[in-house]
PDB file of C-alpha atoms and ligand atoms in Angstrom:
ATOM      1  CA  MET D   1     102.168  87.004  72.538  1.00 50.00           C
ATOM      2  CA  THR D   2     100.719  86.635  76.125  1.00 61.00           C
ATOM      3  CA  HIS D   3     102.268  88.532  78.492  1.00 71.00           C
ATOM      4  CA  PRO D   4     105.000  87.627  81.199  1.00 72.00           C
ATOM      5  CA  ASN D   5     102.565  88.368  84.328  1.00 76.00           C
ATOM      6  CA  HIS D   6      99.940  86.508  82.859  1.00 79.00           C
ATOM      7  CA  ALA D   7     100.453  83.662  85.228  1.00 85.00           C
ATOM      8  CA  ARG D   8      98.754  83.918  89.305  1.00 90.00           C
ATOM      9  CA  PRO D   9     101.741  85.482  91.468  1.00 95.00           C
ATOM     10  CA  LYS D  10     103.425  84.090  94.162  1.00 97.00           C
ATOM     11  CA  PHE D  11     102.008  86.083  97.345  1.00 98.00           C
ATOM     12  CA  THR D  12     103.846  85.656 101.115  1.00 98.00           C
ATOM     13  CA  PHE D  13     102.274  87.049 103.922  1.00 98.00           C
ATOM     14  CA  LEU D  14     105.258  88.842 106.171  1.00 98.00           C
ATOM     15  CA  GLY D  15     103.222  89.475 108.637  1.00 97.00           C
ATOM     16  CA  HIS D  16     100.537  92.540 109.757  1.00 98.00           C
ATOM     17  CA  ALA D  17      99.786  93.837 106.427  1.00 98.00           C
ATOM     18  CA  THR D  18     102.865  93.877 104.199  1.00 98.00           C
ATOM     19  CA  VAL D  19     102.071  91.032 101.345  1.00 98.00           C
ATOM     20  CA  ARG D  20     104.944  90.845  98.901  1.00 98.00           C
ATOM     21  CA  PHE D  21     103.934  88.915  95.520  1.00 97.00           C
ATOM     22  CA  ASP D  22     106.415  88.390  93.497  1.00 97.00           C
ATOM     23  CA  LEU D  23     105.083  87.332  89.510  1.00 96.00           C
ATOM     24  CA  ALA D  24     106.046  85.180  86.705  1.00 94.00           C
ATOM     25  CA  GLY D  25     108.707  87.371  84.866  1.00 94.00           C
ATOM     26  CA  GLY D  26     110.192  88.284  88.300  1.00 96.00           C
ATOM     27  CA  GLU D  27     109.270  90.895  89.431  1.00 97.00           C
ATOM     28  CA  VAL D  28     108.884  91.926  93.266  1.00 98.00           C
ATOM     29  CA  VAL D  29     105.859  93.869  94.051  1.00 98.00           C
ATOM     30  CA  LEU D  30     105.096  94.768  98.265  1.00 98.00           C
ATOM     31  CA  VAL D  31     101.465  96.344  99.776  1.00 98.00           C
ATOM     32  CA  ASP D  32     101.963  98.448 102.934  1.00 98.00           C
ATOM     33  CA  PRO D  33     105.040  98.231 103.184  1.00 98.00           C
ATOM     34  CA  TRP D  34     107.000  97.819 107.282  1.00 98.00           C
ATOM     35  CA  LEU D  35     109.015  94.911 106.784  1.00 97.00           C
ATOM     36  CA  GLY D  36     110.241  96.303 111.185  1.00 96.00           C
ATOM     37  CA  ASN D  37     106.945  94.419 111.930  1.00 97.00           C
ATOM     38  CA  PRO D  38     106.925  92.409 114.998  1.00 96.00           C
ATOM     39  CA  SER D  39     105.982  89.430 113.090  1.00 96.00           C
ATOM     40  CA  CYS D  40     108.039  89.038 110.021  1.00 97.00           C
ATOM     41  CA  PRO D  41     110.868  87.494 109.690  1.00 96.00           C
ATOM     42  CA  PRO D  42     114.275  88.479 110.039  1.00 95.00           C
ATOM     43  CA  ALA D  43     115.306  86.643 106.528  1.00 93.00           C
ATOM     44  CA  ALA D  44     111.825  87.694 105.198  1.00 95.00           C
ATOM     45  CA  ARG D  45     113.405  91.538 105.818  1.00 95.00           C
ATOM     46  CA  ASP D  46     116.137  91.718 103.346  1.00 93.00           C
ATOM     47  CA  LEU D  47     114.134  91.801  99.256  1.00 95.00           C
ATOM     48  CA  PRO D  48     116.533  91.146  96.145  1.00 95.00           C
ATOM     49  CA  ARG D  49     114.691  93.697  94.221  1.00 97.00           C
ATOM     50  CA  LEU D  50     111.842  95.861  94.476  1.00 98.00           C
ATOM     51  CA  ASP D  51     109.899  96.951  91.102  1.00 98.00           C
ATOM     52  CA  GLY D  52     106.081  98.000  92.565  1.00 98.00           C
ATOM     53  CA  MET D  53     104.718  98.921  96.013  1.00 98.00           C
ATOM     54  CA  LEU D  54     100.947 100.025  96.562  1.00 98.00           C
ATOM     55  CA  ILE D  55     100.609 101.837 100.120  1.00 98.00           C
ATOM     56  CA  THR D  56      96.969 101.069 100.833  1.00 98.00           C
ATOM     57  CA  HIS D  57      96.717 104.883 103.812  1.00 98.00           C
ATOM     58  CA  GLY D  58      98.358 106.405 105.714  1.00 98.00           C
ATOM     59  CA  HIS D  59      99.229 104.274 109.269  1.00 98.00           C
ATOM     60  CA  SER D  60     102.954 103.795 110.050  1.00 98.00           C
ATOM     61  CA  ASP D  61     102.316 100.134 110.261  1.00 98.00           C
ATOM     62  CA  HIS D  62     100.684 100.473 106.585  1.00 98.00           C
ATOM     63  CA  ILE D  63     103.913 103.243 105.192  1.00 98.00           C
ATOM     64  CA  ALA D  64     107.087 102.320 107.953  1.00 98.00           C
ATOM     65  CA  ASP D  65     109.573 101.584 105.582  1.00 98.00           C
ATOM     66  CA  ALA D  66     108.378 103.083 102.148  1.00 98.00           C
ATOM     67  CA  VAL D  67     110.545 106.028 101.843  1.00 98.00           C
ATOM     68  CA  GLU D  68     113.939 103.574 102.514  1.00 97.00           C
ATOM     69  CA  LEU D  69     112.847 101.047 100.913  1.00 97.00           C
ATOM     70  CA  ALA D  70     111.528 103.499  97.493  1.00 98.00           C
ATOM     71  CA  LYS D  71     115.382 104.901  98.217  1.00 97.00           C
ATOM     72  CA  LYS D  72     117.339 101.489  98.112  1.00 97.00           C
ATOM     73  CA  HIS D  73     115.167 100.139  95.742  1.00 98.00           C
ATOM     74  CA  LYS D  74     113.568 102.412  92.728  1.00 97.00           C
ATOM     75  CA  PRO D  75     110.406 100.984  92.093  1.00 98.00           C
ATOM     76  CA  LYS D  76     109.076 101.258  89.160  1.00 98.00           C
ATOM     77  CA  LYS D  77     105.706 103.288  90.440  1.00 98.00           C
ATOM     78  CA  ILE D  78     104.733 103.653  93.251  1.00 98.00           C
ATOM     79  CA  VAL D  79     100.937 103.353  93.711  1.00 98.00           C
ATOM     80  CA  ALA D  80      99.078 105.249  96.717  1.00 98.00           C
ATOM     81  CA  ALA D  81      96.052 108.233  96.977  1.00 98.00           C
ATOM     82  CA  TYR D  82      97.486 111.154  95.982  1.00 98.00           C
ATOM     83  CA  GLU D  83      98.131 112.676  99.261  1.00 98.00           C
ATOM     84  CA  ILE D  84     100.526 110.137  99.985  1.00 98.00           C
ATOM     85  CA  ILE D  85     101.859 110.506  97.085  1.00 98.00           C
ATOM     86  CA  THR D  86     102.681 114.134  97.757  1.00 98.00           C
ATOM     87  CA  TRP D  87     104.013 113.659 101.250  1.00 98.00           C
ATOM     88  CA  LEU D  88     106.483 110.236  99.662  1.00 98.00           C
ATOM     89  CA  ALA D  89     107.224 113.492  96.979  1.00 98.00           C
ATOM     90  CA  LYS D  90     108.322 115.496  99.453  1.00 97.00           C
ATOM     91  CA  GLN D  91     110.728 113.191 101.148  1.00 97.00           C
ATOM     92  CA  GLY D  92     112.699 112.549  97.637  1.00 97.00           C
ATOM     93  CA  VAL D  93     110.446 109.228  96.604  1.00 98.00           C
ATOM     94  CA  GLU D  94     109.936 109.248  92.617  1.00 94.00           C
ATOM     95  CA  ASN D  95     108.157 107.550  90.097  1.00 97.00           C
ATOM     96  CA  GLY D  96     104.999 107.674  92.944  1.00 97.00           C
ATOM     97  CA  ALA D  97     101.596 107.475  90.942  1.00 98.00           C
ATOM     98  CA  GLY D  98      98.759 109.270  93.299  1.00 98.00           C
ATOM     99  CA  MET D  99      95.743 108.475  92.069  1.00 98.00           C
ATOM    100  CA  ASN D 100      91.877 108.119  93.568  1.00 98.00           C
ATOM    101  CA  LEU D 101      89.159 106.047  94.348  1.00 98.00           C
ATOM    102  CA  GLY D 102      87.850 104.245  90.949  1.00 98.00           C
ATOM    103  CA  GLY D 103      91.165 105.415  89.346  1.00 98.00           C
ATOM    104  CA  THR D 104      92.529 102.339  87.554  1.00 98.00           C
ATOM    105  CA  VAL D 105      96.347 102.292  86.914  1.00 98.00           C
ATOM    106  CA  GLU D 106      99.085  99.458  85.192  1.00 98.00           C
ATOM    107  CA  LEU D 107     101.711  98.913  87.647  1.00 97.00           C
ATOM    108  CA  LEU D 108     104.074  96.083  85.587  1.00 97.00           C
ATOM    109  CA  GLY D 109     101.373  94.783  82.887  1.00 96.00           C
ATOM    110  CA  LEU D 110      98.802  94.901  85.931  1.00 97.00           C
ATOM    111  CA  GLN D 111      95.699  96.353  86.295  1.00 98.00           C
ATOM    112  CA  VAL D 112      95.770  98.318  89.173  1.00 98.00           C
ATOM    113  CA  THR D 113      91.852 100.009  90.808  1.00 98.00           C
ATOM    114  CA  MET D 114      91.662 101.492  93.864  1.00 98.00           C
ATOM    115  CA  VAL D 115      88.877 101.213  95.819  1.00 98.00           C
ATOM    116  CA  ARG D 116      87.115 102.140  98.744  1.00 98.00           C
ATOM    117  CA  ALA D 117      87.776 101.234 102.567  1.00 98.00           C
ATOM    118  CA  ASP D 118      86.068 102.029 105.500  1.00 98.00           C
ATOM    119  CA  HIS D 119      89.269 103.281 107.732  1.00 98.00           C
ATOM    120  CA  SER D 120      91.532 107.059 108.284  1.00 98.00           C
ATOM    121  CA  SER D 121      94.026 107.465 106.639  1.00 98.00           C
ATOM    122  CA  GLY D 122      96.062 109.823 108.737  1.00 98.00           C
ATOM    123  CA  LEU D 123     100.726 110.070 108.004  1.00 98.00           C
ATOM    124  CA  PRO D 124     103.081 109.523 110.657  1.00 97.00           C
ATOM    125  CA  ASP D 125     103.991 113.037 110.800  1.00 96.00           C
ATOM    126  CA  GLY D 126     100.135 114.542 111.523  1.00 96.00           C
ATOM    127  CA  SER D 127      99.575 115.320 107.167  1.00 96.00           C
ATOM    128  CA  TYR D 128      96.550 114.053 106.318  1.00 97.00           C
ATOM    129  CA  GLY D 129      97.080 111.087 104.104  1.00 97.00           C
ATOM    130  CA  GLY D 130      94.098 111.222 101.173  1.00 98.00           C
ATOM    131  CA  VAL D 131      91.247 108.837 101.587  1.00 98.00           C
ATOM    132  CA  ALA D 132      91.674 105.573 103.041  1.00 98.00           C
ATOM    133  CA  SER D 133      91.982 102.408 100.366  1.00 98.00           C
ATOM    134  CA  GLY D 134      92.117  99.811  99.090  1.00 98.00           C
ATOM    135  CA  PHE D 135      92.943  97.248  95.494  1.00 98.00           C
ATOM    136  CA  VAL D 136      91.704  95.495  93.198  1.00 98.00           C
ATOM    137  CA  ILE D 137      94.703  94.198  90.766  1.00 98.00           C
ATOM    138  CA  THR D 138      93.756  92.388  87.897  1.00 98.00           C
ATOM    139  CA  LEU D 139      96.736  90.481  85.752  1.00 96.00           C
ATOM    140  CA  PRO D 140      96.741  90.018  81.826  1.00 93.00           C
ATOM    141  CA  GLY D 141      95.314  87.018  81.923  1.00 90.00           C
ATOM    142  CA  GLY D 142      92.184  87.841  83.940  1.00 93.00           C
ATOM    143  CA  PHE D 143      93.036  86.844  87.204  1.00 96.00           C
ATOM    144  CA  THR D 144      92.183  89.155  89.484  1.00 98.00           C
ATOM    145  CA  PHE D 145      92.695  89.226  92.979  1.00 98.00           C
ATOM    146  CA  TYR D 146      91.470  92.268  96.111  1.00 98.00           C
ATOM    147  CA  LEU D 147      93.621  93.062  98.731  1.00 98.00           C
ATOM    148  CA  ALA D 148      91.213  95.377 101.539  1.00 98.00           C
ATOM    149  CA  GLY D 149      93.321  97.450 103.188  1.00 98.00           C
ATOM    150  CA  ASP D 150      92.351  98.552 106.833  1.00 98.00           C
ATOM    151  CA  THR D 151      88.751  98.207 106.567  1.00 98.00           C
ATOM    152  CA  ALA D 152      85.425  97.507 108.284  1.00 98.00           C
ATOM    153  CA  LEU D 153      82.757  95.804 106.395  1.00 98.00           C
ATOM    154  CA  PHE D 154      81.027  98.368 103.843  1.00 98.00           C
ATOM    155  CA  SER D 155      78.333  96.519 101.552  1.00 98.00           C
ATOM    156  CA  ASP D 156      79.384  98.388  98.718  1.00 97.00           C
ATOM    157  CA  MET D 157      81.571  94.809  99.123  1.00 98.00           C
ATOM    158  CA  GLN D 158      78.911  93.335  96.854  1.00 98.00           C
ATOM    159  CA  LEU D 159      79.974  96.026  94.027  1.00 98.00           C
ATOM    160  CA  ILE D 160      83.938  95.131  93.721  1.00 98.00           C
ATOM    161  CA  GLY D 161      82.001  92.000  93.680  1.00 98.00           C
ATOM    162  CA  ASP D 162      80.012  92.323  91.092  1.00 98.00           C
ATOM    163  CA  LEU D 163      82.899  94.915  88.984  1.00 98.00           C
ATOM    164  CA  TYR D 164      85.231  93.491  89.443  1.00 98.00           C
ATOM    165  CA  ARG D 165      84.917  88.943  90.112  1.00 98.00           C
ATOM    166  CA  PRO D 166      87.713  88.394  92.288  1.00 98.00           C
ATOM    167  CA  GLU D 167      88.684  85.299  92.966  1.00 98.00           C
ATOM    168  CA  LEU D 168      90.928  85.830  95.791  1.00 98.00           C
ATOM    169  CA  ALA D 169      91.191  88.168  98.632  1.00 98.00           C
ATOM    170  CA  PHE D 170      93.386  89.796 101.417  1.00 98.00           C
ATOM    171  CA  LEU D 171      91.107  90.823 104.269  1.00 98.00           C
ATOM    172  CA  PRO D 172      92.283  91.674 107.520  1.00 98.00           C
ATOM    173  CA  ILE D 173      90.446  90.503 110.686  1.00 98.00           C
ATOM    174  CA  GLY D 174      92.143  91.387 113.379  1.00 98.00           C
ATOM    175  CA  ASP D 175      89.206  93.441 115.491  1.00 98.00           C
ATOM    176  CA  LEU D 176      89.827  96.986 116.675  1.00 98.00           C
ATOM    177  CA  PHE D 177      91.369  98.801 113.933  1.00 97.00           C
ATOM    178  CA  THR D 178      89.598  97.028 111.367  1.00 98.00           C
ATOM    179  CA  MET D 179      86.813  94.468 110.559  1.00 98.00           C
ATOM    180  CA  ASN D 180      86.577  91.432 113.131  1.00 98.00           C
ATOM    181  CA  PRO D 181      86.793  87.485 111.433  1.00 98.00           C
ATOM    182  CA  GLU D 182      82.040  87.023 111.929  1.00 98.00           C
ATOM    183  CA  ALA D 183      82.461  90.765 109.393  1.00 98.00           C
ATOM    184  CA  ALA D 184      85.206  88.890 107.185  1.00 98.00           C
ATOM    185  CA  ALA D 185      82.878  86.471 106.766  1.00 98.00           C
ATOM    186  CA  ARG D 186      80.019  87.825 105.598  1.00 98.00           C
ATOM    187  CA  ALA D 187      83.057  90.268 102.982  1.00 98.00           C
ATOM    188  CA  CYS D 188      83.465  86.424 102.038  1.00 98.00           C
ATOM    189  CA  ARG D 189      79.730  86.325 100.584  1.00 98.00           C
ATOM    190  CA  TYR D 190      79.526  90.067  99.660  1.00 98.00           C
ATOM    191  CA  LEU D 191      82.807  89.504  97.302  1.00 98.00           C
ATOM    192  CA  GLY D 192      82.235  86.458  96.106  1.00 98.00           C
ATOM    193  CA  VAL D 193      85.697  84.870  96.085  1.00 98.00           C
ATOM    194  CA  ARG D 194      86.326  81.537  96.721  1.00 98.00           C
ATOM    195  CA  ARG D 195      89.763  81.885  98.773  1.00 98.00           C
ATOM    196  CA  VAL D 196      90.673  84.366 101.166  1.00 98.00           C
ATOM    197  CA  VAL D 197      93.975  85.215 103.039  1.00 98.00           C
ATOM    198  CA  PRO D 198      93.533  86.578 106.681  1.00 98.00           C
ATOM    199  CA  ILE D 199      95.977  89.731 107.306  1.00 98.00           C
ATOM    200  CA  HIS D 200      96.241  92.458 110.214  1.00 98.00           C
ATOM    201  CA  TRP D 201      95.862  89.528 112.790  1.00 97.00           C
ATOM    202  CA  GLY D 202      98.068  88.338 115.164  1.00 96.00           C
ATOM    203  CA  THR D 203     100.929  91.036 115.146  1.00 96.00           C
ATOM    204  CA  PHE D 204     100.222  92.375 119.295  1.00 94.00           C
ATOM    205  CA  PRO D 205      97.470  91.197 121.562  1.00 95.00           C
ATOM    206  CA  ALA D 206      95.415  94.031 120.845  1.00 95.00           C
ATOM    207  CA  LEU D 207      94.545  92.112 117.826  1.00 96.00           C
ATOM    208  CA  THR D 208      92.269  89.623 118.634  1.00 96.00           C
ATOM    209  CA  GLY D 209      90.297  87.843 115.607  1.00 98.00           C
ATOM    210  CA  THR D 210      92.375  84.263 114.090  1.00 98.00           C
ATOM    211  CA  PRO D 211      92.108  82.835 110.618  1.00 98.00           C
ATOM    212  CA  ASP D 212      89.701  79.632 112.684  1.00 98.00           C
ATOM    213  CA  GLN D 213      87.608  81.982 113.688  1.00 98.00           C
ATOM    214  CA  LEU D 214      87.075  83.119 110.045  1.00 98.00           C
ATOM    215  CA  LYS D 215      87.006  79.976 109.348  1.00 98.00           C
ATOM    216  CA  GLU D 216      84.671  78.866 111.730  1.00 98.00           C
ATOM    217  CA  ALA D 217      81.261  81.796 110.781  1.00 98.00           C
ATOM    218  CA  LEU D 218      82.387  81.349 107.149  1.00 98.00           C
ATOM    219  CA  GLU D 219      81.244  77.382 107.677  1.00 98.00           C
ATOM    220  CA  ARG D 220      78.917  78.813 110.086  1.00 98.00           C
ATOM    221  CA  MET D 221      76.830  80.910 107.093  1.00 98.00           C
ATOM    222  CA  GLY D 222      77.502  78.523 104.496  1.00 98.00           C
ATOM    223  CA  VAL D 223      79.818  80.446 102.568  1.00 97.00           C
ATOM    224  CA  ALA D 224      81.657  78.293 100.619  1.00 97.00           C
ATOM    225  CA  CYS D 225      85.629  80.166 100.837  1.00 98.00           C
ATOM    226  CA  GLU D 226      88.573  78.205 101.638  1.00 98.00           C
ATOM    227  CA  VAL D 227      90.819  80.728 104.420  1.00 98.00           C
ATOM    228  CA  VAL D 228      94.206  80.225 102.880  1.00 98.00           C
ATOM    229  CA  THR D 229      96.242  80.670 106.343  1.00 98.00           C
ATOM    230  CA  LEU D 230     100.109  81.736 105.909  1.00 98.00           C
ATOM    231  CA  GLN D 231     102.428  82.353 108.612  1.00 97.00           C
ATOM    232  CA  PRO D 232     104.769  85.451 107.937  1.00 97.00           C
ATOM    233  CA  GLY D 233     106.801  83.927 105.949  1.00 96.00           C
ATOM    234  CA  GLU D 234     105.329  81.655 104.322  1.00 97.00           C
ATOM    235  CA  SER D 235     103.593  82.078 100.644  1.00 97.00           C
ATOM    236  CA  TYR D 236     100.837  81.205  98.599  1.00 95.00           C
TER     237      TYR D 236
HETATM  238 NI1   NI E 301      95.514 101.927 109.387  1.00 86.34          NI
HETATM  239 MN1   MN E 302      96.617  99.139 109.803  1.00 86.34          MN
END
């Protein structure tokens, strides 16, 4: 029997780095929960349910609502670096799956592999959050996508491309705290992805990179990758 989550999820960009994906089986997964971010449409802040959470690193713009949401919805599994899960557990959050780079865990029938990100990961109270990470996620049917988290460009994105063959990537493009559109275009080439959804842009004036700049850089470099620009609240 085909697993219900064989089909591709519906992805919704909730502003900044918060991405919701709805699985074919009806489960809702949230990545880097900060629903209070200034770009998130108020109507999108209420979740009907929450079955899983992924946290790439400990910065408050990626974890701000994790404790509240976990207590309210009791997701089946929360996937993050070991140190982040320990920190959440101290605040009464259950069902954490602590891991580290290179490891894979199962989440709602999906395979979630933690991969490198070039970034830092201090927690909101100053605690050590372990390494910053990205995630490669493979559905039971084989569809694979990559969530880079906050990161600079690094050439081992080629390795991620070789190992996992993602079709779709969520890449930060805002500059200052992450790579900019020029670097993100190279990331698309390294990864070999056919589609990219830009994130970590437009939240604050300091994040200057735009999806149009990414599009322009990809065209100039001759990289055949479609930019799927989602405004906060829009789905793909
Ligand atoms: Ni960060
Ligand atoms: Mn960030």
